[in-house]
Coordinates of N, CA and C in Angstrom, one line a residue:
M1 N -9.4 13.0 -12.8 CA -10.0 11.4 -12.1 C -10.4 11.9 -10.9
K2 N -11.1 11.5 -10.2 CA -11.1 11.8 -9.1 C -11.6 10.6 -7.9
A3 N -10.6 9.9 -7.1 CA -11.0 8.8 -6.5 C -12.2 8.8 -5.4
V4 N -12.6 7.6 -5.3 CA -14.0 7.8 -4.2 C -13.6 7.6 -2.7
F5 N -12.4 7.2 -2.6 CA -11.9 7.3 -1.1 C -10.5 6.4 -1.5
W6 N -9.7 6.6 -0.6 CA -8.3 6.3 -0.4 C -8.5 5.0 0.9
V7 N -8.0 4.1 0.8 CA -7.9 3.0 1.7 C -7.2 2.1 2.2
Y8 N -5.9 2.1 1.6 CA -4.7 1.1 1.9 C -3.5 1.8 1.6
N9 N -2.5 1.5 2.4 CA -1.3 2.3 2.2 C -0.5 1.6 3.4
E10 N 0.0 0.2 2.7 CA 1.0 -0.7 3.2 C 1.1 -0.9 4.7
G11 N -0.1 -1.0 5.0 CA -0.5 -1.5 6.3 C -0.1 -0.4 7.6
M12 N -0.1 0.5 6.9 CA 0.3 1.8 8.1 C -1.1 2.5 8.4
G13 N -2.1 1.5 8.9 CA -3.3 2.1 9.7 C -3.0 2.8 10.8
T14 N -4.0 3.6 11.4 CA -4.0 4.6 12.2 C -4.1 3.8 13.4
G15 N -4.8 2.8 13.4 CA -5.3 1.9 14.6 C -6.6 2.5 15.2
A16 N -7.2 3.5 14.2 CA -8.4 4.2 14.9 C -9.4 3.7 14.1
D17 N -9.1 2.6 13.5 CA -10.7 2.5 12.5 C -11.6 1.8 13.7
P18 N -12.8 1.7 13.4 CA -13.9 0.7 14.3 C -13.3 -0.6 14.0
I19 N -13.8 -1.4 15.4 CA -13.7 -2.3 15.2 C -15.1 -3.1 15.3
L20 N -15.6 -4.2 15.1 CA -17.2 -4.7 15.0 C -16.8 -5.3 16.2
N21 N -17.9 -5.6 17.1 CA -17.7 -6.1 18.4 C -17.9 -7.7 18.0
P22 N -17.7 -8.4 18.6 CA -17.9 -10.1 18.5 C -19.3 -10.6 17.8
D23 N -20.5 -10.1 18.5 CA -21.8 -10.3 18.4 C -22.1 -9.7 17.0
E24 N -21.4 -8.7 16.2 CA -21.5 -8.1 14.9 C -20.7 -9.0 14.0
A25 N -19.6 -9.3 14.5 CA -18.6 -10.1 13.9 C -19.5 -11.7 13.1
T26 N -20.1 -12.1 14.2 CA -20.1 -13.3 14.6 C -21.8 -13.7 13.8
A27 N -22.7 -12.7 13.6 CA -23.6 -12.5 12.9 C -23.4 -12.3 11.4
L28 N -22.5 -11.5 10.8 CA -21.8 -11.4 9.5 C -21.6 -12.8 8.9
L29 N -20.6 -13.5 9.8 CA -20.1 -14.9 9.4 C -21.4 -15.8 9.2
R30 N -22.4 -15.7 10.0 CA -23.8 -16.7 9.8 C -24.1 -16.2 8.7
E31 N -24.4 -15.1 8.8 CA -25.5 -14.7 7.2 C -24.6 -15.4 6.2
H32 N -23.3 -15.4 6.0 CA -22.6 -16.4 4.9 C -22.6 -17.8 4.8
G33 N -22.9 -18.2 5.9 CA -22.8 -19.7 6.1 C -21.6 -20.5 6.8
I34 N -20.7 -19.1 7.5 CA -19.3 -19.9 7.9 C -19.7 -19.5 9.4
A35 N -19.0 -20.7 10.0 CA -19.0 -20.9 11.2 C -18.3 -20.1 12.0
P36 N -18.7 -19.2 12.8 CA -18.0 -18.4 13.7 C -17.1 -18.9 14.8
T37 N -15.8 -19.5 14.2 CA -14.9 -19.8 15.4 C -14.5 -18.6 15.8
R38 N -13.7 -18.9 17.2 CA -13.0 -17.7 17.9 C -12.1 -16.6 16.7
Q39 N -11.0 -17.6 16.2 CA -10.5 -16.9 15.1 C -11.1 -16.2 14.0
R40 N -12.3 -17.0 13.4 CA -12.9 -16.2 12.1 C -13.6 -15.0 12.7
V41 N -14.3 -14.8 14.1 CA -14.6 -13.6 14.7 C -13.4 -12.4 14.7
A42 N -12.1 -13.2 15.5 CA -11.3 -11.9 15.5 C -10.9 -11.4 14.2
V43 N -10.5 -12.1 13.1 CA -10.3 -11.4 11.6 C -11.3 -10.9 11.2
S44 N -12.7 -10.9 11.3 CA -13.8 -10.5 10.8 C -14.0 -9.0 11.4
A45 N -13.9 -9.0 13.0 CA -14.0 -7.7 13.7 C -13.0 -6.7 12.9
I46 N -11.9 -6.8 12.9 CA -10.7 -5.6 12.3 C -11.2 -5.6 10.6
L47 N -11.2 -6.8 9.6 CA -11.3 -6.9 8.6 C -12.5 -6.3 8.0
F48 N -13.4 -6.4 8.7 CA -15.1 -5.7 8.0 C -15.4 -4.6 9.0
A49 N -14.7 -4.0 9.4 CA -14.8 -2.9 10.3 C -15.2 -1.5 9.3
C50 N -14.4 -1.6 8.4 CA -14.7 -0.2 7.4 C -14.5 -1.1 6.2
R51 N -14.8 -0.6 4.9 CA -14.2 -0.9 3.4 C -12.9 -0.7 3.4
Q52 N -12.2 -1.3 3.2 CA -10.7 -1.1 3.3 C -9.8 -2.4 2.2
H53 N -8.8 -2.1 1.7 CA -8.0 -3.3 1.3 C -6.7 -3.3 2.2
M54 N -6.5 -5.0 2.4 CA -5.5 -5.1 3.4 C -4.8 -6.4 2.7
A55 N -3.5 -6.2 3.0 CA -2.9 -7.5 2.4 C -2.9 -8.7 3.8
A56 N -2.8 -9.8 3.6 CA -2.9 -10.8 4.6 C -2.0 -10.5 5.9
S57 N -0.5 -10.1 5.6 CA 0.6 -9.9 6.2 C 0.2 -8.7 7.3
D58 N -0.2 -7.8 6.8 CA -1.0 -6.6 7.8 C -2.3 -7.2 8.5
L59 N -2.9 -8.0 7.9 CA -4.6 -8.0 8.9 C -3.9 -9.3 9.7
F60 N -2.7 -10.0 9.5 CA -2.1 -10.8 10.4 C -1.6 -10.2 11.8
R61 N -0.7 -9.2 11.4 CA 0.0 -8.2 11.9 C -1.4 -7.7 13.4
R62 N -2.5 -7.2 12.9 CA -3.6 -6.5 13.5 C -4.1 -7.4 14.3
V63 N -4.4 -8.6 13.8 CA -5.3 -9.5 14.7 C -4.2 -10.2 15.5
R64 N -3.1 -10.3 15.5 CA -2.2 -10.9 16.2 C -1.8 -10.0 17.7
A65 N -1.9 -8.2 17.1 CA -1.8 -7.8 18.6 C -3.1 -7.9 19.5
S66 N -4.3 -8.4 19.2 CA -5.3 -8.8 19.7 C -5.4 -10.2 20.2
D67 N -4.8 -11.0 19.5 CA -5.3 -12.3 19.9 C -4.0 -13.0 19.4
T68 N -3.0 -13.1 20.9 CA -1.6 -13.9 20.4 C -1.8 -15.2 19.8
S69 N -2.7 -16.0 20.3 CA -2.6 -17.3 20.0 C -3.1 -17.7 18.5
I70 N -3.3 -16.9 17.5 CA -4.0 -17.1 16.6 C -2.5 -17.3 14.9
S71 N -2.6 -18.2 14.5 CA -1.4 -19.0 13.5 C -1.6 -18.0 12.1
R72 N -0.7 -17.5 11.1 CA -0.5 -16.7 10.0 C -1.2 -17.9 9.3
S73 N -0.8 -18.9 9.0 CA -1.9 -19.7 8.4 C -3.5 -19.9 8.6
T74 N -4.1 -19.6 9.9 CA -5.3 -19.3 10.1 C -5.8 -18.3 9.5
V75 N -4.9 -17.1 9.4 CA -5.7 -15.9 8.8 C -5.5 -16.2 7.2
Y76 N -4.5 -16.7 6.6 CA -4.6 -16.9 5.3 C -5.6 -17.8 4.9
N77 N -6.0 -19.1 5.6 CA -7.3 -20.0 5.6 C -8.4 -19.3 5.4
T78 N -8.7 -18.4 6.5 CA -10.0 -17.6 6.6 C -9.9 -16.7 5.4
L79 N -9.2 -16.0 5.0 CA -8.9 -15.2 4.0 C -9.8 -15.8 2.5
E80 N -9.1 -16.9 2.7 CA -9.5 -17.9 1.3 C -10.9 -18.2 1.3
L81 N -11.3 -18.9 2.5 CA -12.7 -18.8 2.6 C -13.5 -17.7 2.9
F82 N -13.1 -16.6 3.2 CA -14.0 -15.4 2.8 C -14.4 -14.9 1.0
V83 N -13.3 -15.3 0.5 CA -13.1 -15.0 -0.8 C -14.1 -15.9 -1.6
E84 N -14.1 -17.2 -0.9 CA -14.8 -18.6 -1.7 C -16.2 -18.4 -1.4
K85 N -16.7 -17.7 0.0 CA -18.2 -17.4 0.7 C -18.4 -16.1 0.0
G86 N -17.7 -15.2 -0.9 CA -18.1 -14.2 -1.4 C -18.0 -12.7 -0.5
L87 N -17.6 -12.8 0.4 CA -17.3 -11.9 1.4 C -16.2 -10.9 1.2
L88 N -15.4 -11.5 0.5 CA -14.2 -10.6 0.2 C -13.8 -10.9 -1.3
Q89 N -12.8 -9.5 -2.0 CA -12.7 -9.9 -3.6 C -11.0 -9.7 -3.5
E90 N -10.3 -10.4 -4.1 CA -9.0 -10.8 -3.9 C -8.5 -9.9 -4.9
L91 N -7.3 -9.0 -4.5 CA -6.7 -7.9 -5.6 C -5.5 -8.9 -6.0
N92 N -4.9 -8.7 -7.3 CA -3.4 -9.2 -7.3 C -2.8 -8.1 -8.5
F93 N -2.1 -7.5 -7.9 CA -1.2 -6.1 -8.7 C -0.1 -6.5 -9.2
G94 N 0.4 -7.8 -9.7 CA 1.5 -8.2 -10.1 C 2.6 -8.7 -9.0
D95 N 3.4 -7.6 -8.9 CA 4.7 -8.2 -8.1 C 4.4 -7.5 -6.8
S96 N 3.4 -7.0 -6.2 CA 2.9 -6.6 -4.6 C 2.3 -8.0 -4.1
P97 N 2.0 -8.1 -3.0 CA 1.3 -9.1 -2.5 C 0.0 -9.1 -2.8
R98 N -0.8 -10.3 -2.3 CA -2.4 -10.1 -2.9 C -2.8 -9.5 -1.9
I99 N -3.8 -8.4 -2.2 CA -4.4 -7.8 -1.6 C -5.9 -7.9 -1.3
Y100 N -6.7 -8.2 -0.1 CA -8.3 -8.0 0.0 C -8.7 -7.1 0.0
D101 N -10.0 -6.9 -0.8 CA -10.8 -5.9 -0.8 C -12.3 -6.5 -0.3
T102 N -12.7 -5.2 0.7 CA -14.1 -5.8 1.8 C -15.2 -4.9 0.9
N103 N -15.0 -3.9 -0.1 CA -15.8 -3.2 -0.9 C -16.1 -4.2 -2.2
L104 N -17.7 -4.7 -2.0 CA -18.0 -5.7 -2.9 C -18.6 -5.1 -4.3
A105 N -19.0 -3.6 -4.1 CA -19.7 -3.1 -4.9 C -19.1 -2.8 -6.0
P106 N -19.5 -2.7 -7.2 CA -19.0 -2.6 -8.6 C -17.9 -1.6 -8.7
H107 N -16.6 -1.7 -8.8 CA -15.5 -0.6 -8.7 C -14.4 -0.8 -9.4
H108 N -13.8 -0.2 -10.1 CA -12.2 -0.2 -10.1 C -11.1 0.5 -9.4
H109 N -10.0 0.2 -9.7 CA -8.8 0.4 -8.7 C -7.6 1.1 -9.2
L110 N -7.2 2.3 -8.5 CA -6.0 3.1 -9.1 C -4.4 2.7 -8.0
Y111 N -3.9 2.2 -8.6 CA -2.7 1.5 -7.8 C -1.3 2.3 -7.9
H112 N -1.1 2.8 -7.1 CA 0.2 3.8 -6.8 C 1.3 2.7 -7.0
V113 N 2.1 2.7 -7.8 CA 3.2 1.9 -7.6 C 4.3 2.1 -6.9
D114 N 4.7 3.2 -6.6 CA 5.6 4.1 -6.0 C 5.3 3.6 -4.4
S115 N 4.1 4.1 -4.0 CA 3.7 3.9 -2.6 C 3.1 2.8 -2.0
G116 N 2.3 2.0 -3.2 CA 1.4 1.0 -3.1 C 0.0 1.2 -2.5
K117 N 0.0 2.3 -2.4 CA -1.3 2.9 -2.3 C -2.3 2.5 -3.1
I118 N -3.6 2.1 -2.6 CA -4.6 1.8 -3.4 C -6.3 2.6 -3.3
E119 N -6.7 3.0 -4.3 CA -7.8 4.1 -4.5 C -9.1 3.1 -5.2
D120 N -10.2 3.3 -4.5 CA -11.2 2.5 -5.5 C -11.9 3.8 -6.4
L121 N -12.4 3.4 -7.5 CA -12.7 4.4 -8.3 C -14.0 3.9 -8.9
D122 N -14.9 4.7 -8.9 CA -16.1 4.2 -9.1 C -16.2 4.0 -10.6
V123 N -17.4 2.8 -11.0 CA -17.4 2.5 -12.2 C -17.7 3.6 -13.2
S124 N -18.3 4.6 -12.5 CA -18.8 5.7 -13.8 C -17.8 6.7 -14.3
Q125 N -16.8 6.3 -13.6 CA -15.2 7.6 -13.6 C -14.4 6.8 -15.0
I126 N -14.8 5.6 -15.3 CA -14.0 4.7 -16.8 C -14.7 4.4 -17.6
K127 N -14.6 4.7 -18.7 CA -15.5 4.1 -19.7 C -14.6 3.1 -20.5
V128 N -15.7 2.0 -20.9 CA -14.7 1.0 -21.3 C -15.4 0.8 -22.6
K129 N -15.1 0.7 -23.7 CA -15.5 0.1 -25.0 C -15.4 -1.0 -25.2
V130 N -15.8 -2.3 -25.7 CA -15.3 -3.3 -26.1 C -16.1 -3.5 -27.4
P131 N -15.5 -4.0 -28.5 CA -16.0 -4.0 -30.0 C -16.7 -5.2 -30.1
D132 N -17.7 -5.2 -30.8 CA -18.7 -6.3 -31.3 C -17.5 -7.6 -31.5
E133 N -16.7 -7.2 -32.3 CA -15.5 -8.2 -33.1 C -14.7 -9.0 -32.2
V134 N -14.8 -8.3 -30.7 CA -13.6 -8.8 -30.1 C -14.5 -9.9 -28.9
L135 N -15.8 -9.5 -28.9 CA -16.8 -10.5 -27.9 C -16.9 -11.6 -28.9
G136 N -17.5 -11.4 -30.1 CA -17.9 -12.7 -31.0 C -19.2 -13.0 -30.4
N137 N -19.2 -14.4 -30.3 CA -20.5 -14.6 -29.5 C -20.5 -14.7 -27.9
S138 N -19.6 -14.1 -27.3 CA -19.9 -14.5 -26.0 C -20.4 -12.9 -25.5
S139 N -20.7 -12.9 -24.3 CA -21.4 -11.7 -23.9 C -20.5 -11.2 -22.7
L140 N -20.4 -9.9 -22.2 CA -19.7 -9.3 -21.3 C -20.2 -9.7 -20.1
V141 N -19.4 -10.0 -19.3 CA -20.4 -10.3 -18.0 C -19.7 -9.3 -16.8
G142 N -18.6 -8.5 -17.0 CA -18.0 -7.6 -16.2 C -16.8 -7.4 -16.6
V143 N -16.3 -5.8 -16.1 CA -14.7 -5.4 -16.5 C -14.0 -4.9 -14.9
D144 N -12.9 -5.5 -15.0 CA -12.3 -5.3 -13.6 C -10.8 -4.0 -14.5
V145 N -10.9 -2.8 -14.4 CA -9.6 -2.2 -14.4 C -9.1 -1.8 -13.4
T146 N -7.6 -1.7 -13.5 CA -7.0 -1.2 -12.3 C -5.8 -0.3 -13.1
L147 N -5.4 1.0 -12.8 CA -5.0 1.6 -13.5 C -3.4 1.8 -12.5
R148 N -2.6 2.0 -13.1 CA -1.2 1.6 -12.3 C -0.7 3.1 -12.5
V149 N 0.0 3.7 -11.5 CA 0.3 4.9 -11.7 C 1.3 5.0 -11.1
A150 N 2.6 5.8 -11.5 CA 3.9 6.0 -10.6 C 4.2 7.8 -10.9
G151 N 4.7 8.1 -9.6 CA 5.3 9.3 -9.6 C 4.2 10.1 -8.7

């Protein structure tokens, strides 16, 4: 099984990620009906610079490095708003902190329990068969698969 790309490792980014400029971040927020406050633009500039998975605490540290006046609660509230508006996907891997995924294309995840790394898996890499008797009169709307691996 080949992962599409690796994008998260416990906040150990290189700092070399491209950053959206404020105008690009503002335009992105406006496109999704979000008022572009200074704090939201700062969060967007880092978060949406590339496809990535990021914990709220890691995002807070990165935003705080460029905007020392932003609070932790502002970052968390902004993430909730972005999820609500469809800009982000929220992932929960059980005992680890929630992770926010900027990749909204249909995909699955490979979660490395030992290291915390997360890899995106293309939907074509995993075949899911749901027997008709399981669905009954319901229709399948989507499938979210997270493979947890150790070692």
